[in-house]
Coordinates of N, CA and C in Angstrom, one line a residue:
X1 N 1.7 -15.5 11.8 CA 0.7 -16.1 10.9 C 1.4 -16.8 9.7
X2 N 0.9 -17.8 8.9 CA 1.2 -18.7 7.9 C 0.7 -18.0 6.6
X3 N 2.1 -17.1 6.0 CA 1.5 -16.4 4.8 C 1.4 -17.6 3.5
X4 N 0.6 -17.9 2.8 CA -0.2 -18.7 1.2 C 0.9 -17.7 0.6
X5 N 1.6 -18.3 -0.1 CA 2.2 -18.0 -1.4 C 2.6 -19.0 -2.7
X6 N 2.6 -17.8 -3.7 CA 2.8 -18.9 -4.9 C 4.2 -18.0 -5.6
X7 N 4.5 -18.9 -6.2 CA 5.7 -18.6 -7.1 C 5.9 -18.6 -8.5
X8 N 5.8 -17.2 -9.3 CA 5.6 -17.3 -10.7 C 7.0 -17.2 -11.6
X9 N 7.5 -17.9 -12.0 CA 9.2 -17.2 -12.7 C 9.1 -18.8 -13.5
X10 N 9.6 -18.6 -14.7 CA 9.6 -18.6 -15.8 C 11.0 -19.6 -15.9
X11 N 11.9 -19.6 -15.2 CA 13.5 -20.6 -15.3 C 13.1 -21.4 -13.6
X12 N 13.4 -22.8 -14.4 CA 13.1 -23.7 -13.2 C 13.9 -23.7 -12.2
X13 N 15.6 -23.0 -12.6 CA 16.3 -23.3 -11.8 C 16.1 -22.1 -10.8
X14 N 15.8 -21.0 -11.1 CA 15.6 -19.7 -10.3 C 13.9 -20.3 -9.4
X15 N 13.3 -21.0 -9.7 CA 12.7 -21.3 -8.7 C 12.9 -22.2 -7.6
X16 N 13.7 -23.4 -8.5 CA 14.2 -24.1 -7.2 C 14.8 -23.4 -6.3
X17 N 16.0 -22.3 -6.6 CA 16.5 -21.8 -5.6 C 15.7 -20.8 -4.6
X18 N 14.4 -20.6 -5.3 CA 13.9 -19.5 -4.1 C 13.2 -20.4 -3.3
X19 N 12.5 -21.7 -4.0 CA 11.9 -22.2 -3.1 C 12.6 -23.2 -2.1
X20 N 13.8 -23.1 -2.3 CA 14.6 -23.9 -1.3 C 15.2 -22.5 -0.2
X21 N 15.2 -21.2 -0.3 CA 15.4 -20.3 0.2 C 14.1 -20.6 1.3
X22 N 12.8 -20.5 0.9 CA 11.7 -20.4 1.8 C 11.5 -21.4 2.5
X23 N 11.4 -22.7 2.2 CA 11.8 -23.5 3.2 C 12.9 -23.4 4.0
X24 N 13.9 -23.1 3.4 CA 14.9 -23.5 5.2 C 14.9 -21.9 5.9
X25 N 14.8 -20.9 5.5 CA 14.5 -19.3 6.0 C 13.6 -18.9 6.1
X26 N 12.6 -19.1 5.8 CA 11.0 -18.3 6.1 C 10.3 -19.8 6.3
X27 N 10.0 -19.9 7.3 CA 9.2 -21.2 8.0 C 7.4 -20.5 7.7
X28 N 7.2 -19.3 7.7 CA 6.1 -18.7 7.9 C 5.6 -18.3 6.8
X29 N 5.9 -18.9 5.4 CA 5.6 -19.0 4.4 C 5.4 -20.2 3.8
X30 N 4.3 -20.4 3.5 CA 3.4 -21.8 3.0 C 3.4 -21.7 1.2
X31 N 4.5 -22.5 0.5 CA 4.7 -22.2 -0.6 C 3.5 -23.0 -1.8
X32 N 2.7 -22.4 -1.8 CA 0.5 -23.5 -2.3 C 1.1 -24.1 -4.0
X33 N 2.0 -23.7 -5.1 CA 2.0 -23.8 -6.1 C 3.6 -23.7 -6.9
X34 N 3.4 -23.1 -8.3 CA 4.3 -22.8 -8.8 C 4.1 -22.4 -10.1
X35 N 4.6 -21.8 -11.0 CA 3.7 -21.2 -12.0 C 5.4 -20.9 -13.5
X36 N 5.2 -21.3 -14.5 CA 6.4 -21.0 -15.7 C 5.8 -20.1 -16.7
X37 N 4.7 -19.2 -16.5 CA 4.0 -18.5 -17.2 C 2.7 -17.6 -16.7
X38 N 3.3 -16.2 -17.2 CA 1.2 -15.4 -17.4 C 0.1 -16.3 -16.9
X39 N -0.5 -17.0 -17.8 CA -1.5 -17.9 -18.1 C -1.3 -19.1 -17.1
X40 N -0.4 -19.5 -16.7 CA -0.2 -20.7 -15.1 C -0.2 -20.1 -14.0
X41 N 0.3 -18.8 -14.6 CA -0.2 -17.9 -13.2 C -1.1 -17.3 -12.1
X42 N -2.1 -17.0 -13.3 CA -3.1 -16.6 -13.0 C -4.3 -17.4 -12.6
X43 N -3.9 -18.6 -13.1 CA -4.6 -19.8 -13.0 C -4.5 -20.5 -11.4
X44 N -3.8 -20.2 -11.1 CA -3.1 -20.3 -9.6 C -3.3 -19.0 -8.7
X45 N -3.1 -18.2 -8.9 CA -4.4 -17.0 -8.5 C -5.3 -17.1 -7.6
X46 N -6.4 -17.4 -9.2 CA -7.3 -17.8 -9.1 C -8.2 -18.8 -8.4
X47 N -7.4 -20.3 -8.3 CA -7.5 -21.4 -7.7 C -7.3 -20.8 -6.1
X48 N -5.8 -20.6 -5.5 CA -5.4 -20.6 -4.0 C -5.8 -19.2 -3.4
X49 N -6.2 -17.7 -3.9 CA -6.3 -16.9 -3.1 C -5.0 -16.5 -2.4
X50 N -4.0 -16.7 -3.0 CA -2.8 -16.4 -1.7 C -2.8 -15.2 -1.6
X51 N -2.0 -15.0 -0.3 CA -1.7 -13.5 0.8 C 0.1 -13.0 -0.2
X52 N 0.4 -13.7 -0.8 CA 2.2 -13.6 -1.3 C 2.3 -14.0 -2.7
X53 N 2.4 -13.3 -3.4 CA 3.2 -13.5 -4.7 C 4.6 -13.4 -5.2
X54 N 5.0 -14.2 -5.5 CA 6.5 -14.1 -5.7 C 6.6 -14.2 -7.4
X55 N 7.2 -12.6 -8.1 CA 7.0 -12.9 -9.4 C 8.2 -12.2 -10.2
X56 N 8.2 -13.1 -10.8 CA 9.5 -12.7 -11.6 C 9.1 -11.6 -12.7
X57 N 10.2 -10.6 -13.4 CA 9.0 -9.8 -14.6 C 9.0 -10.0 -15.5
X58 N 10.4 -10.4 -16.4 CA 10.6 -11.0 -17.4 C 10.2 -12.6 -17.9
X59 N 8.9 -12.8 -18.2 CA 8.2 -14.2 -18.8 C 7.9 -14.3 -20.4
X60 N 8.3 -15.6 -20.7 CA 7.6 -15.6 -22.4 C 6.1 -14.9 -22.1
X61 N 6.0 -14.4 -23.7 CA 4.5 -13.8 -23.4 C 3.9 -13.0 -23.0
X62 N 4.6 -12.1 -22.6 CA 4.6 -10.9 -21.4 C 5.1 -10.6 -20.5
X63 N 4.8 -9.9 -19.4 CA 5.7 -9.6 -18.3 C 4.6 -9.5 -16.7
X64 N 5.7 -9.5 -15.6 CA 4.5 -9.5 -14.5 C 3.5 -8.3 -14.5
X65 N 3.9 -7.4 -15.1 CA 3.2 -5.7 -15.1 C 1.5 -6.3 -16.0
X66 N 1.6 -7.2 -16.9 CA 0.5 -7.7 -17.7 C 0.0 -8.6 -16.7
X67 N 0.6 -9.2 -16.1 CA -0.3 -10.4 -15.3 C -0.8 -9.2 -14.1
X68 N -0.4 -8.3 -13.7 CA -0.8 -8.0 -12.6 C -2.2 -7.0 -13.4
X69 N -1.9 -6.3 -14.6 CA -3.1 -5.6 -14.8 C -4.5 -6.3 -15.3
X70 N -3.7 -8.0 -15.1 CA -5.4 -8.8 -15.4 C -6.4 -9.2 -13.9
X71 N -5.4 -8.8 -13.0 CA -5.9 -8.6 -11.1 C -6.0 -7.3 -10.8
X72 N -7.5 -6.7 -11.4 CA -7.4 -5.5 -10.9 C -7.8 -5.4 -9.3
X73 N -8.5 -5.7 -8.9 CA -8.9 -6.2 -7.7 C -8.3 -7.3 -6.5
X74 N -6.9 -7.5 -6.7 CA -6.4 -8.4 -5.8 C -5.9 -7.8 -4.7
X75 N -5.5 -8.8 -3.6 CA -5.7 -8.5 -2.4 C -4.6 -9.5 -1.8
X76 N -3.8 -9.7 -2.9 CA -2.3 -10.4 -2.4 C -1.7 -9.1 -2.7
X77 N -0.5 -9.5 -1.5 CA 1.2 -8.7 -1.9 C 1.9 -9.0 -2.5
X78 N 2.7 -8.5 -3.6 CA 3.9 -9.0 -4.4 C 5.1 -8.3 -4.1
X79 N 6.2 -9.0 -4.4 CA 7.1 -9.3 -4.3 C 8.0 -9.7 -5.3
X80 N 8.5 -8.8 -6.2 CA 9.1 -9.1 -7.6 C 10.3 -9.5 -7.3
X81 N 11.1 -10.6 -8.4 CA 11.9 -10.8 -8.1 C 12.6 -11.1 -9.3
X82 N 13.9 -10.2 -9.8 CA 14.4 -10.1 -10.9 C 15.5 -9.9 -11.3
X83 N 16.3 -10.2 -12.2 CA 17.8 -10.2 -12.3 C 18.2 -8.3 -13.0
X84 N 17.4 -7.5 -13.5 CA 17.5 -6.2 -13.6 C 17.1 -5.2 -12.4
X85 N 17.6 -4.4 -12.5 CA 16.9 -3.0 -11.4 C 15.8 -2.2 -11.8
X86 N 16.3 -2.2 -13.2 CA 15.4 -1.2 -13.9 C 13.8 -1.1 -13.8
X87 N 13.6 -2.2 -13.4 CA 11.9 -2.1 -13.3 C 11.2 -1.6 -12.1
X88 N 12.4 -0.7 -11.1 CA 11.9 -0.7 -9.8 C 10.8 0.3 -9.5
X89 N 10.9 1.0 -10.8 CA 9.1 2.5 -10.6 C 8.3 1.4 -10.9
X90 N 8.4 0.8 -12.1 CA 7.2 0.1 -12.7 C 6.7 -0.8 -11.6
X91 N 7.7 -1.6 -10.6 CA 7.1 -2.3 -9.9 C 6.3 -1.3 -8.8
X92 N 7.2 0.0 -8.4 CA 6.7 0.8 -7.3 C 5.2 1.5 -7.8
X93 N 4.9 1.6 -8.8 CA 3.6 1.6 -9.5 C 2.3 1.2 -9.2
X94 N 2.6 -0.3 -9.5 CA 2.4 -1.3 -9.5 C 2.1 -1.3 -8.0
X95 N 2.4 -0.8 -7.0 CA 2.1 -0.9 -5.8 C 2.6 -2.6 -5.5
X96 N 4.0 -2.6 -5.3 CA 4.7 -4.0 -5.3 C 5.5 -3.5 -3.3
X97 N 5.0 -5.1 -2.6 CA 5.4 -4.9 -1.4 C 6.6 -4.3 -1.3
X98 N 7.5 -5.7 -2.1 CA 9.2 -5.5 -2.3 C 9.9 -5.7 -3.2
X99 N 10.6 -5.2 -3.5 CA 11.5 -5.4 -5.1 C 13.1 -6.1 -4.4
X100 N 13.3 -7.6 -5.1 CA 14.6 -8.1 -5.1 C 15.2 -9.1 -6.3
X101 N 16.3 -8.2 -5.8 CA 17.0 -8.7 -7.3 C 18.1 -9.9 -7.3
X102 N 18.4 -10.6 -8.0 CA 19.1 -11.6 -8.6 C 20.4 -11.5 -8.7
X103 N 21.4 -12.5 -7.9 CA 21.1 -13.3 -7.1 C 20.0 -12.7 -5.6
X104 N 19.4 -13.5 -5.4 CA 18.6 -13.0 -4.0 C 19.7 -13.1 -2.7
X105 N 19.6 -12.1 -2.0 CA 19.8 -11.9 -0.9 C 19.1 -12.2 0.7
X106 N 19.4 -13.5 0.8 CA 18.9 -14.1 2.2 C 18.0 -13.0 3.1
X107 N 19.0 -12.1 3.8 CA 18.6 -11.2 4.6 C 17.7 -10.3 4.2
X108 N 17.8 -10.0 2.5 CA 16.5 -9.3 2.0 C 15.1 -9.9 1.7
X109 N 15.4 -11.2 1.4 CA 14.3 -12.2 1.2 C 13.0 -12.2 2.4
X110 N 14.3 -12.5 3.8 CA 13.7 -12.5 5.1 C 13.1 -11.1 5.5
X111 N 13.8 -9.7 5.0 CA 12.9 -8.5 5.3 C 11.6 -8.7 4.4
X112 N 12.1 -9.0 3.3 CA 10.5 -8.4 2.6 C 9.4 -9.7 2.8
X113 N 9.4 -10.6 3.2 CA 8.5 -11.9 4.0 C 8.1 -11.1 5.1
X114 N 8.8 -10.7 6.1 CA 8.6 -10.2 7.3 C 7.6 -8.8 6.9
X115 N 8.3 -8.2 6.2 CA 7.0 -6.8 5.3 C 5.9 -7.2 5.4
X116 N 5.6 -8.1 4.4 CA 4.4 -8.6 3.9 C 3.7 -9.3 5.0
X117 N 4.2 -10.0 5.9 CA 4.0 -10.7 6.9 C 3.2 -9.4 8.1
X118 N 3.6 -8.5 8.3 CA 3.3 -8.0 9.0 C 2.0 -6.6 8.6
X119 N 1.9 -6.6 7.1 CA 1.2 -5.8 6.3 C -0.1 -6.5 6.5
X120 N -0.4 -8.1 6.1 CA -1.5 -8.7 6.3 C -1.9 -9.3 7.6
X121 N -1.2 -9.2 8.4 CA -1.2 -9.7 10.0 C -2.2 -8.3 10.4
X122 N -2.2 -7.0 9.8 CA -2.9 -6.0 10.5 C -4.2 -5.8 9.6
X123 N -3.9 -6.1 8.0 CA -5.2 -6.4 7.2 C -6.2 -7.4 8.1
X124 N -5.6 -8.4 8.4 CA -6.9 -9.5 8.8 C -6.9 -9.1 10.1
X125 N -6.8 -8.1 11.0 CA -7.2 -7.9 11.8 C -8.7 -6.6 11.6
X126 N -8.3 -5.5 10.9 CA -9.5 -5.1 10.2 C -10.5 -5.9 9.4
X127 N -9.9 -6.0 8.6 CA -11.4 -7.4 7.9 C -12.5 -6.5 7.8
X128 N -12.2 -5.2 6.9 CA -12.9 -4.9 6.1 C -14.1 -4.2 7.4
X129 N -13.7 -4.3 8.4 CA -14.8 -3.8 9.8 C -14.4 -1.9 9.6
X130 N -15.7 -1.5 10.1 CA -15.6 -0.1 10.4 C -14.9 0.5 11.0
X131 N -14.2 1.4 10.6 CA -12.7 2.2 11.4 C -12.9 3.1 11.8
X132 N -14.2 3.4 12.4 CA -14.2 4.6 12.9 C -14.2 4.6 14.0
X133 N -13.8 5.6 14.7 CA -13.0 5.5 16.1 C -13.6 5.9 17.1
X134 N -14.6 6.9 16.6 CA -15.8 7.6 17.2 C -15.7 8.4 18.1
X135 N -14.2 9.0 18.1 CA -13.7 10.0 18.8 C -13.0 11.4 18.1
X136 N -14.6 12.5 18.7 CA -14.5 13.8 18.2 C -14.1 14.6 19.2
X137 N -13.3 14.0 20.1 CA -13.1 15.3 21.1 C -11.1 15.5 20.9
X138 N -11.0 16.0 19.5 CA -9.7 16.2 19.1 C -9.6 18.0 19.5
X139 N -8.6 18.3 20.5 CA -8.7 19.3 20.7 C -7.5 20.0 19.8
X140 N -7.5 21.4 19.1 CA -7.2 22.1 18.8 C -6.9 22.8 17.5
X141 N -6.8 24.1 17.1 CA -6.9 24.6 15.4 C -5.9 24.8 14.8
X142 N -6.1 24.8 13.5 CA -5.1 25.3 12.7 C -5.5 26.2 11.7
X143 N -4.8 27.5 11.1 CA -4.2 28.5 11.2 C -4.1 28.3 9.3
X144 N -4.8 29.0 8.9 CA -5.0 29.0 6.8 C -4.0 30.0 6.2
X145 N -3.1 30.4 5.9 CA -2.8 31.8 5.8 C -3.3 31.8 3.8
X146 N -4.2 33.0 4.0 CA -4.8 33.4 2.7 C -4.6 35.2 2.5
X147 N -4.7 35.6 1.1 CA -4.3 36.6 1.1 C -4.8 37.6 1.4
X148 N -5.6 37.7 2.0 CA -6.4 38.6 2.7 C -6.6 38.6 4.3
X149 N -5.9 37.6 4.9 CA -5.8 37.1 6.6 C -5.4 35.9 6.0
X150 N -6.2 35.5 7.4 CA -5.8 34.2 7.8 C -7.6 33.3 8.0
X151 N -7.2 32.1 8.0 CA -8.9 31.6 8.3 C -8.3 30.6 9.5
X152 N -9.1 30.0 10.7 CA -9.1 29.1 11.7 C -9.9 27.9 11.2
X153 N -9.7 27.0 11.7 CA -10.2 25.7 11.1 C -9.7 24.7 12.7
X154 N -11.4 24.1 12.7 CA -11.3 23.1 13.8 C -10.3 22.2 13.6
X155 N -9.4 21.6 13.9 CA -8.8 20.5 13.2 C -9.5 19.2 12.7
X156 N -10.8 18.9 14.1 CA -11.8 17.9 13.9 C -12.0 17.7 12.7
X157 N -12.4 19.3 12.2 CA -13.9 19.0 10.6 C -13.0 19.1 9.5
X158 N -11.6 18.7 9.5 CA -11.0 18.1 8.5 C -11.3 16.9 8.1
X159 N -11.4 16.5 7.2 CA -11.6 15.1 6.7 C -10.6 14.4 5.9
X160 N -9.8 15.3 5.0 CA -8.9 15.0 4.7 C -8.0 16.0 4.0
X161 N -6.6 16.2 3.5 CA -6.1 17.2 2.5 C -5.6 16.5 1.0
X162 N -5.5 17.0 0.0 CA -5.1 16.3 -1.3 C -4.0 17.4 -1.5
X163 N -2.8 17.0 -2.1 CA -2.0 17.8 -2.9 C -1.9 18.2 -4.2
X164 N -1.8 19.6 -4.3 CA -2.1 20.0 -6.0 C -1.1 21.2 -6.0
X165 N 0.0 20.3 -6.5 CA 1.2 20.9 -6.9 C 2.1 21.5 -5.5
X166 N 1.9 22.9 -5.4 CA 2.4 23.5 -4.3 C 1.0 23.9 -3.7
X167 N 0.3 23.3 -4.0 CA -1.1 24.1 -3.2 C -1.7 22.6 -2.3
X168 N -2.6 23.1 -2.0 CA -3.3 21.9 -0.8 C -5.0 22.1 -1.0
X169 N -5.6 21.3 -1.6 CA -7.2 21.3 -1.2 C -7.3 20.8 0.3
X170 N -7.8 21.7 1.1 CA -8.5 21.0 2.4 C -10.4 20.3 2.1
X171 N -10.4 19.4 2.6 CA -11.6 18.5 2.5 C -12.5 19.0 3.8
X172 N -13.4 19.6 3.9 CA -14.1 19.3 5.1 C -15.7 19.0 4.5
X173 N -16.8 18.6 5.6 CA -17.5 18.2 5.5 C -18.5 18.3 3.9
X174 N -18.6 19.7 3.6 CA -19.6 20.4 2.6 C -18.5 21.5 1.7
X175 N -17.6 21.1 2.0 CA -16.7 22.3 1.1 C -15.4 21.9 0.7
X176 N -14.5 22.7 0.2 CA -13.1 22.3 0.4 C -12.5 23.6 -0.1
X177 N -11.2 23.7 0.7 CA -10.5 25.2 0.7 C -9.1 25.1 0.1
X178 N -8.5 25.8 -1.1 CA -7.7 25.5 -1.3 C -6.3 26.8 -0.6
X179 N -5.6 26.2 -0.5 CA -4.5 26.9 0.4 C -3.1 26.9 -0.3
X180 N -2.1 28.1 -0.4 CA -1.0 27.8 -0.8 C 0.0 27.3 -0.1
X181 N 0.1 26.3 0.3 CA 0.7 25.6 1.0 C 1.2 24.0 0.7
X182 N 1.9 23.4 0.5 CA 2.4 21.9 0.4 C 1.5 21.1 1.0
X183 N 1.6 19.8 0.7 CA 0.8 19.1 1.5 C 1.6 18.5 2.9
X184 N 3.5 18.8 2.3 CA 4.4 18.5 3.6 C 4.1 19.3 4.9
X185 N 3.8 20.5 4.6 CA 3.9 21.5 5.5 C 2.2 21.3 6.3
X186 N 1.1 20.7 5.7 CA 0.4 20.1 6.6 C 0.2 19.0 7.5
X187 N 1.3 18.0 6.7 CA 1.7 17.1 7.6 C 2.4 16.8 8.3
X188 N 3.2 18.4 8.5 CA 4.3 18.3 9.6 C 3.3 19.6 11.0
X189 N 2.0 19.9 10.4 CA 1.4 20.8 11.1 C 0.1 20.4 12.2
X190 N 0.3 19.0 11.4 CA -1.4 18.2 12.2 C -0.2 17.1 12.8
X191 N 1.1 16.7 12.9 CA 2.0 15.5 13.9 C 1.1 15.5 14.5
X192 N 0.7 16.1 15.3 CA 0.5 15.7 17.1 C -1.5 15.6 17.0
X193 N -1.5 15.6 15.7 CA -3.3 14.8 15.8 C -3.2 13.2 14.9
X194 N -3.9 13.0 14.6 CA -4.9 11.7 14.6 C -4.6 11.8 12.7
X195 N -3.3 12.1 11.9 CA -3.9 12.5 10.1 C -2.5 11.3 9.9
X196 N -3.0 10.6 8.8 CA -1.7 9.7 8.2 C -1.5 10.2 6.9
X197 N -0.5 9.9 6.2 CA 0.1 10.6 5.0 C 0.0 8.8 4.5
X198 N -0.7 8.8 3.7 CA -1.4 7.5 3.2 C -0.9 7.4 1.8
X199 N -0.5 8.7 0.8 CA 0.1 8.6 -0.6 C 0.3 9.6 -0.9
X200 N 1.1 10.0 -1.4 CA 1.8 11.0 -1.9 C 1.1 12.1 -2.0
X201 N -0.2 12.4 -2.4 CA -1.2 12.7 -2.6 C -2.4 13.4 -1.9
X202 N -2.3 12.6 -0.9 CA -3.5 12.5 0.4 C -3.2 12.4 1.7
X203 N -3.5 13.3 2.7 CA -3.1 13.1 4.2 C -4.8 13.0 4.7
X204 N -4.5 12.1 5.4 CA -6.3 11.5 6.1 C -6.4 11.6 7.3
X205 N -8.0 12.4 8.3 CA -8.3 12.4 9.2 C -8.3 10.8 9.5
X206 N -7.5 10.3 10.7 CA -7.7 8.7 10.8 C -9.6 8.7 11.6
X207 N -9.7 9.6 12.3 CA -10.9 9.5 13.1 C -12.6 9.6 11.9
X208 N -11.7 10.1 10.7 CA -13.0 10.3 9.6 C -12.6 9.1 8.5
X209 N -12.1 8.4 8.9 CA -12.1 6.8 8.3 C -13.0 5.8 8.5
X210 N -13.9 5.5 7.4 CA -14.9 4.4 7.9 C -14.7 2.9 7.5
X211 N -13.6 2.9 6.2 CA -13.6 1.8 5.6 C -12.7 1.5 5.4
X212 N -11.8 0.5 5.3 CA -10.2 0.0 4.8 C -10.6 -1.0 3.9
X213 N -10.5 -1.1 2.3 CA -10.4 -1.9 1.5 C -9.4 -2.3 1.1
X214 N -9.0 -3.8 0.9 CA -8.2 -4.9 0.0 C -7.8 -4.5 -0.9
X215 N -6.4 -4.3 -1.4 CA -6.5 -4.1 -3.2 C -5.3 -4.0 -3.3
X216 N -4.9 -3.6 -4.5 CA -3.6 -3.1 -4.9 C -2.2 -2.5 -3.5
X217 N -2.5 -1.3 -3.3 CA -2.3 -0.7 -2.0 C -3.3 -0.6 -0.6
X218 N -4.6 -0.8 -1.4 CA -5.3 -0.7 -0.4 C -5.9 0.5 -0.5
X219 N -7.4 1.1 -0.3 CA -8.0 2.1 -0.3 C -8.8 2.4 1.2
X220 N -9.0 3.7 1.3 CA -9.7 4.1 2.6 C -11.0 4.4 2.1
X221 N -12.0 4.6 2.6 CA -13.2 5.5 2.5 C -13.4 6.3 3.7
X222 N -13.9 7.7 3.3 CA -13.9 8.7 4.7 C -15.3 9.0 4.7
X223 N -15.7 9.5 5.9 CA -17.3 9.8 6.0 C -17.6 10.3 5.1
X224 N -17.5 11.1 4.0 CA -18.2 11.7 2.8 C -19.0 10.9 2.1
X225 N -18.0 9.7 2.0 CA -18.3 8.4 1.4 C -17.1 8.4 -0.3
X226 N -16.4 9.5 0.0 CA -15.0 9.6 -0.4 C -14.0 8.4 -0.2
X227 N -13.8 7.8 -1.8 CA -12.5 6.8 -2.0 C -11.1 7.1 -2.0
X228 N -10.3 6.7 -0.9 CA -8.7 7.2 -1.4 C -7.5 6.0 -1.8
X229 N -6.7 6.4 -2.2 CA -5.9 5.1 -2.6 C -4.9 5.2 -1.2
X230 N -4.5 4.0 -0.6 CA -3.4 4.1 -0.1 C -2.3 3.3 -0.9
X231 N -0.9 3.9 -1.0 CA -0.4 3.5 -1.8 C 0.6 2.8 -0.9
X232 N 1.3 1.4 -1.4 CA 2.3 0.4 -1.0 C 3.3 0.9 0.3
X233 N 3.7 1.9 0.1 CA 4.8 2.3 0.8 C 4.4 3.0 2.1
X234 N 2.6 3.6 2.1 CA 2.6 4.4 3.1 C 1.6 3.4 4.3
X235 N 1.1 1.9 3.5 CA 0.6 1.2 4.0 C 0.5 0.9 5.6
X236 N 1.9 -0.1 5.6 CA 2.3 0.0 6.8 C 2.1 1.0 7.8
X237 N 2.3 2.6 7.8 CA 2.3 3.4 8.7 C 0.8 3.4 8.8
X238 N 0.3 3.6 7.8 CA -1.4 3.9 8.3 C -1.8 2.9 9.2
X239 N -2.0 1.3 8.4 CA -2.3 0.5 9.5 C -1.9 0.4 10.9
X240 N -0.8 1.3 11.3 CA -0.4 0.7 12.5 C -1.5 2.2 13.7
X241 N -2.4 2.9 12.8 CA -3.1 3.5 13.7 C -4.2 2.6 14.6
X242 N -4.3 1.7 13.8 CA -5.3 0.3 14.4 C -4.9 -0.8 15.1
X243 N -3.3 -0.8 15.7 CA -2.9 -1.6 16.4 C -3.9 -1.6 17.5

């Protein structure tokens, strides 16, 4: 696919060089604009809709972290690109595809194109369509240990688990059961069913997924009618339940 990108960085010469990087190395990137500020940026945004942003952090006027909290709702990937390291939580926050730093690195440039490249190759195959899979014949249970026994749980009428702290809320239909348990130790306990580890946060029945939204990282909705974040990093893996 032909990823739309725009290019926001603030020194003309750091753009010439990336955009002479994407033309002769990333053929599969359509460079729509160019941007020396916040305010030219967003303006360009707004106009092309692109699938790729390439943004530098340090701009007069602000920084990318301010241009991106004026897109709360976007549905491009970024791709910071900066002569410091330091900003790599803020960008990982930020729910940023890939972080590269200055000088750029060919071979990196070409992985995180390829990232993004293959993040929205599986987006526009959902398109926002219903993800439910409509398959309840998930055979087998798991095992609660609580202080008084133990409790059984269909694996099916999970819906999803949230982490809280060292404890685990389980989600099912009309209730939710808290358990002292991690949320690793559920995720290494449901492998062999149908649950993705979507954010740090949240492990999700993929079969009680109705909705995959555009955004930041991206959000799920589960039959409840429950919103979850999926966050940048765990993207990729989720999507690839809908290959």
């Amino acid at each position: 696919m032909k990823l739309k990108a725009i290019l926001i960085e603030d020194e003309a010469n750091s753009r010439e060089i990336l955009r002479n990087y994407l033309k002769k190395y990333c053929a599969n990137v359509e460079l729509l604009g160019e941007a020396a500020s916040i305010k030219e940026g967003l303006e360009l945004i707004e106009k092309n809709k692109p699938d790729l942003v390439f943004l530098d952090v340090e701009m007069p006027f602000g920084n990318a972290f301010d241009l991106l909290d004026q897109v709360p709702d976007r549905t491009f990937e970024t791709v910071f690109v900066t002569a410091y390291d330091h900003y790599a939580k803020d960008a990982l926050n930020h729910h940023a595809a890939y972080y590269l730093t200055k000088p750029i690195n060919i071979d990196e440039l070409i992985m995180a194109v390829e990232y993004v490249e293959e993040i929205k190759a599986k987006e526009d195959n959902l398109q926002e369509k219903v993800l439910n899979t409509n398959s309840k014949n998930i055979k087998g249970k798991l095992t609660l240990p609580q202080q008084d026994g133990f409790q059984i749980l269909n694996v099916e009428d999970i819906l999803y688990c949230k982490a809280d702290d060292n404890y685990t809320e389980i989600f099912l239909e009309n209730k939710k059961i808290l358990v002292s348990k991690t949320l690793k130790y559920f995720e290494d306990a449901l492998v062999d069913f149908p649950f993705a580890r979507i954010h740090k946060s949240y492990l999700v029945n993929v079969n009680e997924v109705v909705k995959y939204k555009k955004g930041k990282g991206g959000s799920v909705v589960v039959s409840n009618g429950k919103e979850l974040l999926v966050s940048a990093s765990k993207k990729k893996e989720f999507l690839s339940f809908f290959d």
